[in-house]
XYZ file of C-alpha atoms in Angstrom:
563
model
C -113.789 -31.639 88.421
C -112.119 -34.822 88.002
C -114.072 -35.716 85.089
C -112.825 -32.188 82.916
C -109.316 -32.643 84.182
C -109.733 -36.581 82.958
C -110.424 -34.847 79.463
C -107.993 -32.213 79.609
C -104.650 -35.119 80.120
C -106.381 -37.752 77.112
C -105.870 -34.803 74.637
C -102.510 -34.125 75.404
C -101.437 -36.985 75.041
C -102.655 -37.748 71.924
C -101.232 -34.044 71.098
C -98.155 -36.123 72.178
C -98.103 -38.629 70.345
C -99.158 -37.155 67.063
C -96.591 -34.881 66.903
C -93.772 -38.010 67.700
C -94.919 -40.118 64.501
C -94.295 -37.280 62.479
C -91.483 -37.149 63.729
C -90.412 -40.683 62.616
C -91.664 -40.020 59.053
C -89.182 -36.912 58.685
C -86.371 -38.150 59.530
C -86.545 -41.741 57.694
C -87.234 -39.726 54.159
C -83.426 -37.451 55.744
C -81.722 -40.936 56.329
C -82.370 -41.974 52.476
C -81.527 -39.061 50.530
C -78.104 -38.422 52.800
C -77.568 -42.610 51.738
C -78.120 -41.370 48.404
C -75.742 -38.742 47.808
C -73.059 -40.790 50.038
C -73.398 -43.081 46.636
C -72.689 -40.567 44.517
C -70.413 -39.210 46.062
C -68.466 -42.519 46.220
C -68.273 -43.515 42.502
C -67.825 -39.837 42.090
C -64.677 -39.850 43.527
C -63.948 -42.874 42.176
C -64.096 -42.169 38.869
C -61.547 -38.746 39.893
C -59.074 -40.773 41.407
C -58.658 -42.754 37.853
C -58.679 -39.500 35.880
C -56.239 -38.056 37.580
C -53.681 -41.844 37.501
C -54.563 -41.537 33.957
C -53.282 -38.163 33.253
C -50.157 -37.828 35.679
C -49.533 -41.854 33.253
C -45.876 -41.292 31.364
C -45.095 -41.027 27.233
C -43.774 -44.459 25.920
C -44.116 -46.288 23.169
C -46.413 -49.138 24.952
C -48.633 -47.377 26.223
C -49.553 -44.219 24.061
C -53.093 -43.185 23.856
C -54.650 -41.745 20.772
C -52.786 -38.080 22.283
C -49.626 -37.476 21.109
C -47.325 -36.640 24.386
C -45.517 -33.323 24.901
C -42.419 -32.699 26.997
C -39.712 -30.714 27.383
C -37.169 -32.925 25.468
C -39.120 -31.933 22.042
C -37.390 -28.192 22.908
C -34.808 -26.712 21.209
C -34.049 -22.625 21.078
C -33.709 -21.307 17.055
C -31.028 -19.517 15.840
C -30.887 -16.549 14.320
C -28.523 -13.441 12.460
C -27.361 -10.449 13.301
C -31.187 -9.388 11.842
C -33.103 -11.864 13.624
C -33.781 -13.638 10.552
C -34.534 -16.962 11.936
C -31.125 -19.929 10.396
C -32.624 -22.672 12.315
C -35.883 -22.926 14.032
C -37.875 -26.106 15.995
C -41.835 -26.699 14.880
C -43.084 -29.984 16.160
C -44.340 -33.036 13.524
C -45.507 -36.391 14.856
C -45.168 -39.806 13.478
C -47.388 -42.537 13.215
C -46.438 -46.080 14.737
C -48.358 -49.354 14.604
C -48.235 -51.725 17.693
C -48.890 -55.150 16.363
C -50.111 -56.655 19.252
C -53.252 -53.821 19.811
C -54.105 -54.547 16.223
C -57.812 -56.193 16.210
C -58.607 -57.022 12.817
C -55.929 -56.433 10.180
C -57.795 -56.648 7.393
C -60.067 -53.855 8.864
C -57.003 -51.453 9.544
C -55.635 -52.397 5.909
C -58.715 -51.586 3.985
C -58.722 -48.027 6.167
C -55.051 -47.026 5.881
C -55.233 -47.817 2.313
C -57.860 -45.510 2.084
C -55.850 -42.468 4.048
C -52.412 -43.237 2.285
C -53.245 -45.018 -1.350
C -49.283 -44.422 -2.571
C -47.804 -46.327 -0.015
C -46.728 -50.403 -0.092
C -49.025 -51.802 1.410
C -47.265 -55.508 0.630
C -44.487 -54.365 3.186
C -47.569 -52.968 5.445
C -48.661 -55.865 5.559
C -45.680 -58.164 6.586
C -44.517 -55.665 9.033
C -47.905 -56.469 11.056
C -47.403 -59.753 10.694
C -43.462 -59.988 11.881
C -42.977 -57.075 13.694
C -43.879 -55.546 17.504
C -44.061 -52.317 16.079
C -43.172 -50.007 13.218
C -43.316 -46.611 11.856
C -45.883 -46.158 9.482
C -45.716 -42.175 8.737
C -43.110 -39.893 9.938
C -43.955 -36.238 9.226
C -47.520 -37.206 9.335
C -49.934 -34.398 7.499
C -52.559 -31.996 9.776
C -55.704 -33.878 7.164
C -54.334 -37.767 7.262
C -53.852 -37.116 11.413
C -56.988 -36.463 11.898
C -58.197 -38.992 9.673
C -56.474 -41.294 11.680
C -57.872 -40.683 14.932
C -60.763 -40.706 13.937
C -60.288 -44.979 13.105
C -60.331 -44.742 16.614
C -57.878 -47.783 16.882
C -55.714 -48.448 19.227
C -52.888 -50.184 17.442
C -52.257 -46.587 15.668
C -49.713 -44.822 18.128
C -48.844 -40.854 17.284
C -45.422 -40.028 18.727
C -44.579 -36.382 18.941
C -41.196 -35.062 17.662
C -39.114 -32.383 16.948
C -38.510 -31.246 13.198
C -36.046 -28.809 12.705
C -36.387 -26.237 9.847
C -33.339 -24.612 8.173
C -35.248 -21.832 5.961
C -31.874 -20.643 4.299
C -31.092 -24.171 2.858
C -27.646 -23.903 1.775
C -26.581 -20.687 3.242
C -25.228 -21.774 6.323
C -24.512 -25.734 6.627
C -21.271 -25.623 7.721
C -22.035 -23.043 9.938
C -25.166 -24.199 12.359
C -24.710 -27.906 11.038
C -27.573 -30.202 11.600
C -29.564 -32.677 14.442
C -30.739 -36.218 14.716
C -33.700 -38.019 14.991
C -33.660 -37.495 18.575
C -32.524 -34.171 19.464
C -28.957 -34.368 19.203
C -26.721 -32.030 17.239
C -24.736 -34.437 14.910
C -22.103 -31.083 13.706
C -21.401 -27.130 13.640
C -23.375 -25.290 16.232
C -26.068 -27.548 16.174
C -23.412 -29.341 18.521
C -20.964 -27.806 19.989
C -23.995 -25.422 21.380
C -26.012 -28.392 22.459
C -26.263 -27.921 25.996
C -27.146 -24.388 25.483
C -29.874 -24.510 22.893
C -31.814 -27.336 24.373
C -32.044 -24.456 27.655
C -32.129 -21.925 26.036
C -35.321 -19.615 26.597
C -34.411 -16.807 23.848
C -33.027 -17.503 20.158
C -29.716 -18.087 19.882
C -27.779 -15.212 17.995
C -25.171 -15.191 15.648
C -22.943 -12.201 14.620
C -23.333 -13.100 10.637
C -25.336 -11.146 8.403
C -28.212 -12.912 6.072
C -27.507 -10.921 3.068
C -23.478 -10.078 3.284
C -23.322 -14.373 3.114
C -25.958 -14.530 0.453
C -24.594 -12.554 -1.910
C -20.756 -13.586 -1.235
C -21.813 -16.731 -1.839
C -23.529 -16.417 -5.071
C -20.347 -14.742 -6.800
C -18.563 -17.627 -5.335
C -20.531 -19.956 -6.878
C -19.996 -18.051 -9.701
C -16.791 -18.149 -10.022
C -16.124 -21.829 -9.282
C -17.995 -22.389 -12.425
C -16.333 -20.150 -14.583
C -12.024 -20.752 -12.824
C -13.942 -24.956 -12.769
C -12.271 -24.508 -8.944
C -12.654 -27.809 -6.780
C -14.334 -25.835 -3.454
C -13.151 -22.306 -2.387
C -14.413 -20.264 0.806
C -14.827 -16.804 2.031
C -14.879 -14.921 5.746
C -14.929 -11.449 6.353
C -14.840 -10.409 10.160
C -14.481 -7.658 12.254
C -10.640 -6.932 13.080
C -11.425 -4.940 16.207
C -13.822 -7.301 18.031
C -13.478 -10.925 16.022
C -17.150 -10.748 14.865
C -18.059 -12.967 11.387
C -20.464 -10.851 9.754
C -19.839 -14.030 6.669
C -17.951 -17.236 7.063
C -18.890 -19.644 3.578
C -17.220 -22.366 2.384
C -18.414 -24.531 -0.553
C -19.309 -26.797 -1.996
C -22.136 -26.630 0.900
C -25.440 -28.847 1.252
C -28.934 -28.800 2.352
C -29.226 -29.207 6.253
C -33.134 -30.291 5.906
C -32.172 -33.070 3.931
C -30.849 -34.834 6.315
C -27.442 -36.319 4.205
C -25.232 -37.839 5.608
C -22.074 -36.571 4.160
C -18.962 -39.443 3.616
C -17.492 -37.355 0.550
C -14.009 -35.112 1.636
C -14.774 -32.515 -0.706
C -17.493 -31.137 2.223
C -15.067 -30.283 4.223
C -15.690 -26.470 5.865
C -12.602 -25.288 4.060
C -12.816 -22.462 6.243
C -12.168 -23.813 10.108
C -11.013 -27.339 8.973
C -8.818 -27.069 5.725
C -5.566 -26.491 6.138
C -3.405 -25.391 3.583
C -0.361 -23.711 2.914
C -1.314 -20.821 1.532
C 2.417 -18.882 -0.066
C 2.418 -15.823 0.049
C -0.085 -13.746 2.324
C 2.403 -14.935 4.600
C 4.623 -12.962 3.750
C 3.262 -10.062 5.209
C 3.966 -11.806 8.423
C 7.872 -11.828 7.769
C 6.907 -7.725 7.016
C 5.375 -7.381 10.302
C 6.846 -9.263 12.245
C 10.837 -7.663 10.920
C 9.360 -4.610 12.377
C 7.605 -5.126 15.555
C 11.342 -6.534 16.349
C 13.460 -3.478 15.059
C 15.064 -4.799 12.546
C 13.999 -3.353 9.457
C 12.293 0.124 7.991
C 9.623 -0.174 5.512
C 12.606 1.845 3.286
C 15.161 -0.722 4.712
C 16.875 -1.643 1.517
C 18.600 -4.945 0.739
C 20.698 -5.097 -2.666
C 22.191 -7.574 -4.737
C 18.884 -9.946 -4.320
C 20.052 -13.127 -6.353
C 17.202 -15.010 -8.464
C 17.647 -18.193 -6.689
C 18.844 -19.429 -4.085
C 19.335 -23.324 -2.079
C 18.676 -24.370 1.410
C 20.001 -28.028 1.558
C 18.775 -29.755 -1.703
C 16.061 -27.659 -2.401
C 16.368 -24.440 -4.389
C 14.510 -21.112 -3.565
C 13.594 -19.399 -6.486
C 11.253 -15.653 -7.425
C 7.830 -16.436 -9.137
C 8.807 -13.220 -11.594
C 12.631 -12.893 -12.730
C 11.713 -9.564 -13.974
C 11.926 -8.734 -10.322
C 14.447 -6.171 -8.882
C 17.798 -7.438 -7.901
C 17.446 -3.862 -5.359
C 14.526 -3.466 -3.906
C 13.321 -2.102 0.214
C 11.293 -4.014 2.436
C 7.997 -2.966 1.171
C 8.990 -3.001 -2.176
C 8.864 -6.505 -1.459
C 6.497 -6.819 -0.002
C 4.567 -5.356 -3.150
C 6.434 -7.111 -5.259
C 5.758 -10.613 -3.577
C 8.995 -11.113 -4.139
C 10.276 -14.528 -2.517
C 14.437 -14.187 -1.950
C 13.916 -11.025 -0.248
C 11.427 -12.739 2.642
C 13.661 -15.033 3.551
C 16.667 -12.435 3.774
C 13.928 -10.717 6.143
C 13.112 -13.777 7.548
C 17.215 -14.393 8.596
C 17.140 -11.302 10.076
C 14.497 -12.284 12.264
C 15.660 -16.371 12.956
C 13.946 -19.088 13.772
C 13.044 -18.901 17.484
C 11.512 -15.399 17.160
C 9.314 -16.033 13.707
C 7.683 -18.591 14.940
C 7.252 -17.477 17.863
C 5.544 -14.590 16.616
C 3.309 -16.424 13.972
C 2.432 -18.697 17.200
C 1.380 -15.254 19.017
C -0.678 -13.491 15.844
C -2.179 -17.026 15.836
C -1.455 -18.412 12.426
C -0.124 -21.412 14.022
C -1.274 -22.108 17.105
C -4.025 -23.794 18.069
C -7.309 -22.058 17.730
C -10.285 -22.073 20.387
C -13.725 -21.975 18.407
C -17.504 -22.234 18.095
C -18.095 -24.517 16.143
C -16.314 -28.538 16.597
C -15.059 -28.636 12.941
C -11.545 -26.779 13.498
C -7.970 -28.457 12.785
C -6.241 -29.236 14.832
C -2.633 -27.006 14.193
C 0.515 -29.066 13.418
C 3.222 -28.334 15.583
C 6.802 -27.046 13.250
C 10.362 -27.547 14.041
C 11.920 -24.255 12.476
C 15.453 -24.016 11.195
C 17.175 -22.441 8.473
C 15.068 -24.366 5.623
C 11.254 -24.111 7.592
C 12.085 -19.818 8.063
C 13.438 -19.847 4.979
C 10.218 -21.510 3.040
C 7.442 -20.529 6.017
C 9.354 -16.805 5.362
C 7.650 -16.629 1.406
C 4.408 -19.170 2.875
C 5.746 -22.361 1.992
C 6.450 -25.309 4.622
C 3.395 -25.322 7.005
C -0.236 -25.017 6.299
C -2.863 -23.306 8.500
C -6.629 -22.869 7.848
C -8.605 -19.152 6.318
C -9.444 -18.941 9.717
C -6.256 -18.519 11.333
C -5.268 -16.207 8.952
C -8.035 -14.186 9.241
C -7.152 -13.773 12.699
C -3.664 -13.531 12.017
C -4.471 -10.098 9.569
C -6.949 -8.977 12.295
C -3.363 -8.408 14.631
C -1.876 -6.885 12.255
C -4.459 -4.684 11.236
C -6.119 -3.420 14.445
C -3.283 -1.132 16.031
C -1.969 -5.077 17.421
C -4.011 -6.202 19.626
C -4.950 -9.824 19.898
C -8.917 -10.756 18.797
C -10.729 -14.049 19.045
C -12.978 -14.694 16.007
C -16.415 -16.037 17.072
C -20.136 -16.889 15.307
C -22.316 -15.648 18.615
C -23.717 -11.838 18.980
C -22.401 -11.289 22.530
C -24.181 -8.158 24.477
C -24.267 -4.815 23.317
C -21.862 -3.900 25.619
C -17.867 -2.434 23.937
C -15.845 -5.588 24.610
C -12.369 -4.444 25.647
C -9.726 -4.853 23.750
C -7.056 -7.863 23.994
C -3.547 -7.964 25.507
C -1.247 -5.845 22.715
C 0.450 -8.136 21.033
C 2.644 -5.964 18.543
C 4.386 -2.944 19.262
C 2.957 0.420 18.710
C 3.013 1.358 15.804
C 3.606 -1.676 13.496
C -0.521 -2.032 12.665
C 0.417 1.165 10.451
C 3.571 0.320 8.860
C 1.520 -3.195 7.504
C -1.544 -1.867 6.428
C 0.201 1.230 4.615
C 1.659 -0.959 2.453
C -1.016 -3.439 2.215
C -3.078 -0.218 0.236
C 0.051 -0.040 -2.187
C -0.219 -3.663 -3.409
C -3.757 -3.148 -4.403
C -3.182 0.331 -5.297
C -0.372 1.183 -7.353
C 1.313 -0.602 -10.923
C 3.593 -2.668 -9.296
C 1.108 -4.627 -6.676
C -0.246 -7.687 -7.336
C -3.661 -7.340 -6.241
C -4.615 -4.222 -8.562
C -8.511 -5.873 -9.916
C -9.118 -5.050 -6.172
C -9.056 -1.787 -6.055
C -12.361 -0.099 -5.575
C -12.868 3.439 -5.253
C -13.762 4.572 -2.091
C -12.885 0.986 -0.424
C -9.454 1.490 0.943
C -8.999 -1.482 0.314
C -5.245 -3.073 1.316
C -4.627 -6.980 1.393
C -1.958 -9.781 -0.106
C -2.143 -12.769 -2.626
C -0.604 -15.795 -2.418
C -0.398 -19.115 -4.505
C 0.915 -22.021 -3.465
C 2.003 -25.508 -4.978
C -0.547 -27.826 -2.898
C 1.620 -30.679 -1.417
C 0.843 -34.138 -3.186
C 3.049 -36.946 -2.829
C 6.034 -35.385 -0.463
C 6.740 -33.190 -3.285
C 3.977 -29.952 -5.051
C 1.828 -30.449 -7.845
C 0.490 -28.037 -10.850
C -2.721 -27.618 -8.591
C -2.668 -24.747 -6.768
C -4.310 -23.349 -3.779
C -5.098 -19.336 -4.963
C -5.584 -16.854 -1.821
C -6.456 -13.145 -1.637
C -6.265 -11.710 2.307
C -7.837 -8.203 2.722
C -7.986 -5.286 5.212
C -10.751 -2.594 4.822
C -10.712 0.524 4.880
C -6.643 0.764 5.549
C -7.920 4.907 6.721
C -9.521 3.005 9.853
C -9.202 -0.793 9.563
C -12.757 -2.519 10.787
C -12.843 -5.760 7.964
C -10.677 -8.436 7.364
C -11.479 -10.472 4.209
C -9.935 -13.605 2.688
C -10.973 -15.245 -0.861
C -9.755 -18.901 -1.151
C -10.196 -20.875 -4.467
C -9.008 -24.496 -4.302
C -7.501 -25.610 -7.257
C -8.854 -23.594 -9.732
C -7.955 -23.452 -13.745
C -7.641 -20.957 -16.174
C -10.500 -19.009 -18.028
C -9.549 -18.626 -21.438
C -13.087 -16.417 -22.153
C -13.792 -15.097 -18.651
C -13.011 -11.419 -20.219
C -11.145 -8.628 -16.774
C -12.078 -5.506 -16.930
C -8.938 -3.271 -15.293
C -9.759 -0.761 -12.402
C -6.843 0.691 -12.492
C -6.418 1.684 -16.037
C -8.634 2.172 -19.073
C -10.177 -1.049 -21.244
C -9.513 -4.842 -19.922
C -7.899 -8.153 -21.122
C -9.843 -11.189 -21.836
C -8.971 -14.402 -20.501
C -6.801 -15.750 -17.253
C -3.280 -14.518 -17.895
C -1.843 -16.410 -15.193
C -3.227 -19.232 -12.413
C -2.182 -17.117 -9.952
C -4.694 -15.020 -7.253
C -3.593 -12.095 -8.399
C -6.150 -13.238 -11.626
C -8.710 -15.519 -9.419
C -8.491 -14.771 -5.814
C -8.252 -11.109 -6.571
C -10.856 -10.712 -9.111
C -13.382 -12.490 -7.064
C -12.871 -10.826 -4.007
C -13.429 -7.110 -5.870
C -16.871 -8.407 -7.886
C -17.375 -9.491 -4.139
C -16.540 -6.049 -2.951
C -18.189 -4.779 -5.601
C -21.938 -6.577 -4.235
C -21.268 -6.015 -0.450
C -19.532 -2.480 -0.532
C -22.851 -0.912 -0.355
C -24.183 -3.124 3.525
C -21.049 -2.402 4.592
C -20.849 1.274 4.473
C -25.129 1.774 5.442
C -24.576 -0.604 8.517
C -21.912 -1.727 9.613
C -18.580 0.501 8.877
C -18.092 3.006 12.004
C -17.089 6.743 11.127
C -14.643 7.899 13.510
């Protein structure tokens, strides 16, 4: 029995020994695998941290790699017209620079660049490689050439993304839109005045202007600038009720895509920046001011008007000695009488008339959407200044302010703020009442007679069905303390006179007579060859009429409201 037990114990011991030996082998194999996995994990972690570090590095020329850098500083909102047509659009371009300290093999680099850019001046590039730390090789590089450059794998080639501002309409809105510099900052026009908004706005900035109207108006202005050989010209079309500007043109203009640094003063914005003595278009304000003070009615008579008067040393005369001596107030305006306008002004008085001109906006500073606006000179109104201001001489203003003034005297007498920015579709509230009720209707009635009667000075603008009313202004330009023979010819119009909605002003700077131009009469059959007088009635009115022929159908179908 004892022997049997011994065997059993020995076998049990052997089995236990074998089991323990197998367990130890398994542990050794498991520890090796864990160790190898740990090593790989550490390596992976190091590479991951390195990649995150590389991805978080900021873009600077000194540490640029072959990938162009994108950042928010390159953003700029688009600008569109009222119909969604692009007037300014941002696209991104890539400029290529060379960091010379990173060049390993100059000869090889020059050879490679010569293949990609065969037309470049490589003697200049070679000199830049030797003398500069960094220089720009190519601005606004094409996609094809960019890909070829990147395939070279040269660390000295540094791409940088930039804003490229495109103006699809070229010259059409150059004075209004303006342009930007290389650092995405506006330097003129809306690009400058709305610089911060354009950098932050996530949606396009919509303007009130209409590309089609602007094109047609500019086209006719260019045509007649050649016919009348004028130094420049301008036009503005504005809603009299809400101040929305549908078109604003100043010639000469420029192509903002060319990034020109224009210093020639002739390229001034003649609508907002140029100030002019505008002549007889101011007689309307004299008439309206007297009506507003209850000093006259349209049929008030002025008898025995002389052909000339004197104020101090200065003589004031009629432009046409055929003007009768006995006229009503409205006939003075229709026939554009100087002496009669002075007599109306004298009834008003210096202080009240100056206050009226400031109130309607023609002699007060104007807050506008672009910065290129001329400051308004403050005039002291005495006896002689009142006399000359009554018929539009001796005081200067802008075409923009003139348009505002005509809007006020035709929209029922309410204040209005000219604007280029399209606001919410909700109806804009009328401004403060500036004129007494009924004054506007009386003024507009006379403006219509200036266009559609034989005695009026604007018969060439009498286009059927558009009910145009307006006033001409022919002014000598000041020069060296006196006046020259050079003219500023202006026509300020309102239409339709039965329900005024738009003011349209056309100005020609220093026009000349045209001996070959044929005028076709609108008030009777036939016509006339050659410019008879260098006055607004024979120049600016003709241009305005021809423009209205073109834009009238568009306005009638798209904009004019029907009561």
